[in-house]
XYZ file of C-alpha atoms in Angstrom:
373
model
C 0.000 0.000 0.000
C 2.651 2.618 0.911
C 4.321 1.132 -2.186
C 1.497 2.653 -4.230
C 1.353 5.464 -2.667
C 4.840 6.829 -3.216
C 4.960 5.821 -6.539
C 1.834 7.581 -7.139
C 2.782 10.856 -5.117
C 6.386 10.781 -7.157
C 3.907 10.444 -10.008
C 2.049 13.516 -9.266
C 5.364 15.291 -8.435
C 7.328 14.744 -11.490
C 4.449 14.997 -13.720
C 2.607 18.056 -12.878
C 3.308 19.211 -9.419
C 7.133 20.214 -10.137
C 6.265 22.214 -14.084
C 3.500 24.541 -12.471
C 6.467 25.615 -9.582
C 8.715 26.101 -12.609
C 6.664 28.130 -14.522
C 5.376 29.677 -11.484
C 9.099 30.945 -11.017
C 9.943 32.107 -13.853
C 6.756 34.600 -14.426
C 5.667 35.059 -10.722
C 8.889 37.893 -10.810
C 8.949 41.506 -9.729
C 5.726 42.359 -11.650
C 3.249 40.006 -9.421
C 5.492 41.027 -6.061
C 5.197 44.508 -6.808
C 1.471 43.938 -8.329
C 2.079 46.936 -10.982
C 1.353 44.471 -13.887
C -2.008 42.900 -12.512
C -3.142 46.645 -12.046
C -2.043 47.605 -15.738
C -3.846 44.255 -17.537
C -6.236 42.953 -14.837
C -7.505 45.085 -12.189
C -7.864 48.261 -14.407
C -10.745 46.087 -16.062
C -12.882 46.927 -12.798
C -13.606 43.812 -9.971
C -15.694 42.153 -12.780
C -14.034 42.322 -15.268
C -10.574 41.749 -13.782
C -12.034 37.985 -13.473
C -12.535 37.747 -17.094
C -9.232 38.825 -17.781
C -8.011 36.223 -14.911
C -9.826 33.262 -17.053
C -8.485 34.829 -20.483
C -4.706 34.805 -18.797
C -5.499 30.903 -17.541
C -6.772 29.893 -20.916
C -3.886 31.191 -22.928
C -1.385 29.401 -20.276
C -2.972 26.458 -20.418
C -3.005 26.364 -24.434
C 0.596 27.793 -24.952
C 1.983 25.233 -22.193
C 0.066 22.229 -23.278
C 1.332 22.547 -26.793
C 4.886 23.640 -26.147
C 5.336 20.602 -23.105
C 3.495 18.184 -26.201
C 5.676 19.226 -28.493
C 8.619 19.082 -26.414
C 8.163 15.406 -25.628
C 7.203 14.121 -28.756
C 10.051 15.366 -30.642
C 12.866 14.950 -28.060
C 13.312 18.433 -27.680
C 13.797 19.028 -23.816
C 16.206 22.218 -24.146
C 16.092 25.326 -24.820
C 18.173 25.261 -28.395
C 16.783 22.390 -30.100
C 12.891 23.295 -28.804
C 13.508 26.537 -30.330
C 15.252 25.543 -33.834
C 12.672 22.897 -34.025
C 10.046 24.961 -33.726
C 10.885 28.211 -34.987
C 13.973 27.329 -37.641
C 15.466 30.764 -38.545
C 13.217 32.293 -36.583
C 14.852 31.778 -33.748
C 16.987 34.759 -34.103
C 13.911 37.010 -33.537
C 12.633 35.480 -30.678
C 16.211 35.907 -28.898
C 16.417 39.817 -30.091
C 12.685 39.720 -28.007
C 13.863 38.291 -25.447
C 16.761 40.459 -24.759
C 14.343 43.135 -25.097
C 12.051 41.909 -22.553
C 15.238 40.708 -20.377
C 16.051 44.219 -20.448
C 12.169 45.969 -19.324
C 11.913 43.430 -16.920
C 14.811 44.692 -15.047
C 13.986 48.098 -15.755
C 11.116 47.153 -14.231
C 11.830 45.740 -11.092
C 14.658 47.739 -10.305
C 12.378 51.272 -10.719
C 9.840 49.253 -8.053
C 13.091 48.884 -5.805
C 14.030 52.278 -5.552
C 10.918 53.841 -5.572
C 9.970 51.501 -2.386
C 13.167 51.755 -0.883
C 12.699 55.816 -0.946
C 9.050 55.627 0.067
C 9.711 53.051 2.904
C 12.920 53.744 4.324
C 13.726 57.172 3.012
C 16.799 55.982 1.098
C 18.319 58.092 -1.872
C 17.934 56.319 -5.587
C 21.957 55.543 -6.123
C 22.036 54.070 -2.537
C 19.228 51.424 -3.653
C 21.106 50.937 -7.126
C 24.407 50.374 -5.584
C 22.515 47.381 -3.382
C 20.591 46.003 -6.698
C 23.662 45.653 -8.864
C 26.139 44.160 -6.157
C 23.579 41.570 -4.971
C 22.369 40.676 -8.853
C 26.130 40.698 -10.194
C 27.508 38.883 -7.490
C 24.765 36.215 -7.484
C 25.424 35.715 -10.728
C 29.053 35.305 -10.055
C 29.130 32.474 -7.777
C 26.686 30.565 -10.209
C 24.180 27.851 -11.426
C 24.270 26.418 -7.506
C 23.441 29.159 -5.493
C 20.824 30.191 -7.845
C 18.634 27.645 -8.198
C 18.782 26.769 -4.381
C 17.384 30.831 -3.786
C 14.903 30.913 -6.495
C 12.847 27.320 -5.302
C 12.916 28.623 -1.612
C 11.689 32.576 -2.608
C 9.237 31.482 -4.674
C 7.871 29.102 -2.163
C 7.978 32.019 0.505
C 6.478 34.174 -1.785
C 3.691 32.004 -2.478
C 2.783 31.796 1.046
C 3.218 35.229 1.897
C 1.042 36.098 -0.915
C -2.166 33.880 -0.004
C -1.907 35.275 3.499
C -1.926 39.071 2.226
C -4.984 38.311 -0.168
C -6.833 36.443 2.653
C -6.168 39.434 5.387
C -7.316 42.478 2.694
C -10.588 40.444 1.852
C -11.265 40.536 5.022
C -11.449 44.546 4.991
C -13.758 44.719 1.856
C -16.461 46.537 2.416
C -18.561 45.735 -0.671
C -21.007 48.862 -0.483
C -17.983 50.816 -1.541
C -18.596 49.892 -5.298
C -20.319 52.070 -7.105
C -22.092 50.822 -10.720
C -19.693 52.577 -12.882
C -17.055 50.829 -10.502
C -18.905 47.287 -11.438
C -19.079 48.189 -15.012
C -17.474 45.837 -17.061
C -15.936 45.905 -20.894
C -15.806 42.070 -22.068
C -13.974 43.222 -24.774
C -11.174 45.252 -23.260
C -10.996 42.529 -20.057
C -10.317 39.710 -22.809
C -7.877 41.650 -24.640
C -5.320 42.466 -21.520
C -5.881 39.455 -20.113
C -4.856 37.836 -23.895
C -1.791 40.026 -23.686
C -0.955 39.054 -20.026
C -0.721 35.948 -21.107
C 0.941 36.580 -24.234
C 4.571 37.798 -23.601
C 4.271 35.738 -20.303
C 4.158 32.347 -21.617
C 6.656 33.014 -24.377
C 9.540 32.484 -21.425
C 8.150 28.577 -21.561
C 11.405 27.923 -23.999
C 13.503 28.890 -20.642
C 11.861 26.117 -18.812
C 11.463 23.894 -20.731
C 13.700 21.276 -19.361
C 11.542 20.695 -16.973
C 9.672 18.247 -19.255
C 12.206 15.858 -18.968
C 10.949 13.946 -16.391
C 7.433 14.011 -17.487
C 6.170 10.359 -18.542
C 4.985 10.355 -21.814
C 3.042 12.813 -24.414
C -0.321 12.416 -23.116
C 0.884 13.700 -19.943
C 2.768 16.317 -20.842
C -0.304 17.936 -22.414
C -2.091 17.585 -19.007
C 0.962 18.700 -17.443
C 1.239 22.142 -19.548
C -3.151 22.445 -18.746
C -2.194 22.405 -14.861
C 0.136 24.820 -14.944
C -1.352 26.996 -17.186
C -3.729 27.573 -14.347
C -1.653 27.739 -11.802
C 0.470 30.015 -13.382
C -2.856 32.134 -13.237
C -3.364 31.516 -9.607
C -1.339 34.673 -8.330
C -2.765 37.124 -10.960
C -5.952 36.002 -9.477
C -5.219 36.009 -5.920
C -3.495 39.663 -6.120
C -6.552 40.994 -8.022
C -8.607 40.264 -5.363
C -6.984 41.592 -3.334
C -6.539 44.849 -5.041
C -10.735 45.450 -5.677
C -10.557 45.995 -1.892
C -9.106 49.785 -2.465
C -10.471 50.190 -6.105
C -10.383 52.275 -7.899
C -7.266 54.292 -5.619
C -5.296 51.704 -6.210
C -4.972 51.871 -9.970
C -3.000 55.162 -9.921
C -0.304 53.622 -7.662
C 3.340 52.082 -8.945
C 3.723 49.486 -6.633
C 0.134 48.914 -5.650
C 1.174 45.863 -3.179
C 3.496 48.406 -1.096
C 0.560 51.278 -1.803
C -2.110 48.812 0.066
C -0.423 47.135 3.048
C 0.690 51.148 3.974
C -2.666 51.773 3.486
C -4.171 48.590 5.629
C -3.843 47.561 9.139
C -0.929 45.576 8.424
C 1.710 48.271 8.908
C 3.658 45.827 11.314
C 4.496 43.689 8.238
C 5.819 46.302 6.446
C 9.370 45.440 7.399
C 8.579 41.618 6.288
C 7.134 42.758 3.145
C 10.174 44.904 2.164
C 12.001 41.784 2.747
C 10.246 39.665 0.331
C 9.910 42.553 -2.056
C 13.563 43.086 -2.671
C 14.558 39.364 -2.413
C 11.916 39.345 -5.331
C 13.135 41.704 -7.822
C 17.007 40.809 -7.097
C 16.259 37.420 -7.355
C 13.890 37.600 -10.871
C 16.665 39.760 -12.386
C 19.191 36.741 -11.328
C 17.603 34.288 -12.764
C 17.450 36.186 -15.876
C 20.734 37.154 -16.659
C 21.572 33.485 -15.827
C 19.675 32.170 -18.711
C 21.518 34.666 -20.876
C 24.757 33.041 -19.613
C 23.408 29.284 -19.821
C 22.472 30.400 -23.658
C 25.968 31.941 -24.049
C 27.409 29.066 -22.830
C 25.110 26.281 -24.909
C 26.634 28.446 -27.744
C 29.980 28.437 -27.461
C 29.393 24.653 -26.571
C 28.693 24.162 -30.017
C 32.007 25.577 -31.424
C 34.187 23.854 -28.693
C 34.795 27.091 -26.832
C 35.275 27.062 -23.145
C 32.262 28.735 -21.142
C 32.167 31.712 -19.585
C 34.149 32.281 -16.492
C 32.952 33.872 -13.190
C 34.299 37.326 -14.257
C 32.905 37.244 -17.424
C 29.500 36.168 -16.490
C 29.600 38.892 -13.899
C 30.579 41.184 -16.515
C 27.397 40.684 -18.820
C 25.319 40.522 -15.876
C 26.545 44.506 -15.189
C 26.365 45.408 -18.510
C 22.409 44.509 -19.037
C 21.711 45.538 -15.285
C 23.301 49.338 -16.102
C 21.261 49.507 -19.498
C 18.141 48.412 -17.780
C 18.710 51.060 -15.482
C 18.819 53.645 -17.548
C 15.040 52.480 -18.829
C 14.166 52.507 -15.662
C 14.268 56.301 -15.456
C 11.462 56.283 -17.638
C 9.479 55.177 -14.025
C 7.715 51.837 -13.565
C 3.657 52.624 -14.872
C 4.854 53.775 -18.475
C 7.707 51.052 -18.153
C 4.791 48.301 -17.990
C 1.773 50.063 -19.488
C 4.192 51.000 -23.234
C 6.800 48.143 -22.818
C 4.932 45.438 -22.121
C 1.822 46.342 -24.477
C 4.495 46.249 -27.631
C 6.732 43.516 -27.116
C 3.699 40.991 -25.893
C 2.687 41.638 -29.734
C 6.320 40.590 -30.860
C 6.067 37.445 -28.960
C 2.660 36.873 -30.521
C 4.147 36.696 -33.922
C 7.366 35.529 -33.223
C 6.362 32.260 -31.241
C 2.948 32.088 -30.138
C 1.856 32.153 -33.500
C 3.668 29.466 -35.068
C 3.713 27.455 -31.730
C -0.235 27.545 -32.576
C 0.405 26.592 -36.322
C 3.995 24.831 -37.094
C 3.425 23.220 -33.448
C -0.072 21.919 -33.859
C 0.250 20.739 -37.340
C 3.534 18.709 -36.769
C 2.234 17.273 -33.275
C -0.806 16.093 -35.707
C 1.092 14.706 -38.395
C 2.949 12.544 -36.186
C -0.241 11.683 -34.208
C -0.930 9.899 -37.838
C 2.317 8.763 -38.366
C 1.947 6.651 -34.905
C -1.364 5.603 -35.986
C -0.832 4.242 -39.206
């Protein structure tokens, strides 16, 4: 019996339970800690229609996922080179050039919700917050692949938990005679389209994770895999959302609404907590990032018998996109995700969700027939 039960939980584990916390990691990021994105595509869409956009953002994970973890399996393709080239061809080229782009506005990003939260909070001048950002993101980055992983699986779990527990104690403050009708008016077609977006340039980072199919068992599931953590890749748009229609709409106007609302709750007392799990956050999203731009250097160079990248050298790069992202970041955090994110989710649209939807689907069908036959 407890035979069958461990192989079943291991099951469960390696089949669906360890892709969702992977793909969970990768998008969760600065943009759901600081909560700036859910405001720009799902909360601006009212407390109504913030839930269509939530179901849009689902649906479009679930669909991108299932195909890409499909694909993935049936054709061997496991990394992030060959799932690309296999999928893409050429076009691989332009989703790269994207994906330095969004490498770049994400840190852009998260460091402008750093430093304004750092000034807000704890009074502390702009270059003093910088200085902290690059010296903690660089010298992760330094001391490697180890370290890295070993942060991002126990932040994200901590994050997860810290984030149900801040949804649960604002819903308990609603007050739900503070909506008015123009508050509860909702625009299907507007909620559906940021919600498609959302989803968009967020699920074009599955190529990054996709090793994580490895240990799935088999085609069939790896489709239910990439349907599981679709939605729960969803789960902490959702969660944040609801908490946010407890000060809408106030909390619309604010850069890092998550900050904006526990200041603005009786939960001072975990302010210092928060700040905690903010900045871990946004160093640690940025990490990760710049560490799949090494890993890709290095699968590179693997291929014309070139030695990696040393320490220095990987710390090097890792300045070099931190100091041009900060530089965006000047631009400040609302127009950094209500401009950047609108355009490039677009590029990722036609660079890979697009032909995942086309090339992917017709190949996965035309070997469903060649099995059959």
């Amino acid at each position: 019996f407890f035979t069958r039960v461990s192989t079943k939980v291991k099951h469960v584990y390696r089949n669906y339970l360890l892709p969702a916390a992977v793909f969970q990691g990768v998008i969760i990021g600065g943009g759901y800690a600081t909560g700036r994105e859910i405001i720009e595509f799902i909360t601006i869409n009212g407390p109504l229609g913030g839930l269509i956009s939530c179901l849009t953002i689902a649906l479009g994970f679930a669909i991108v996922l299932s195909l890409s973890f499909a694909f993935a399996k049936t054709f061997g393709t496991s990394n992030y080179r060959t799932f690309l080239t296999s999928l893409l061809g050429k076009g691989w080229v332009l989703y790269e050039i994207l994906f330095i782009l969004l490498l770049v506005l994400i840190i852009a990003i998260v460091s402008a919700a750093a430093t304004d939260t750092a000034k807000s909070a704890l009074s502390l001048p702009e270059s003093y917050s910088f200085v902290i950002i690059f010296t903690l993101i660089v010298g992760c980055n330094y001391f490697g692949k180890i370290l890295i992983q070993n942060l991002l699986a126990a932040w994200t779990f901590l994050l997860m938990i810290s984030l149900l527990f801040y949804t649960v104690a604002c819903l308990t403050q609603l007050d739900a005679g503070s909506f008015t009708d123009k508050s509860l008016y909702t625009n299907t077609i507007d909620s559906v389209s940021s919600g498609f977006k959302f989803a968009v340039y967020n699920s074009a980072l599955v190529p990054v994770l996709i090793y994580c199919t490895t240990q799935i068992e088999g085609k069939k599931a790896a489709f239910k895999a990439g349907i599981f953590a679709g939605i729960m890749g969803a789960v902490p748009a959702l969660l944040l959302h609801l908490a946010f229609v407890t000060r809408y709409p106030e909390v619309i106007e604010q850069g890092v609404p998550t900050f904006w609302l526990l200041r603005n709750s009786d939960f001072s007392q975990f302010e210092p907590l928060y700040l905690i799990i903010l900045f871990g956050t946004i160093i640690l999203t940025a990490v990760g990032l710049l560490h799949g731009v090494n890993e890709r250097i290095n699968g590179w160079l693997g291929e014309y018998n070139r030695h990696e990248l040393g320490k220095k050298s990987q710390a090097a790069i890792s300045a070099t996109l931190v100091l041009i992202s900060v530089l965006f970041s000047k631009i400040g955090i609302i127009s950094l995700v209500a401009k950047g994110y609108g355009w490039i989710a677009w590029g990722f649209f036609f660079a890979f969700t697009l032909p995942l939807l086309i090339i992917g689907t017709s190949k996965l069908i035309k070997r469903s027939f060649l099995d059959a036959s």
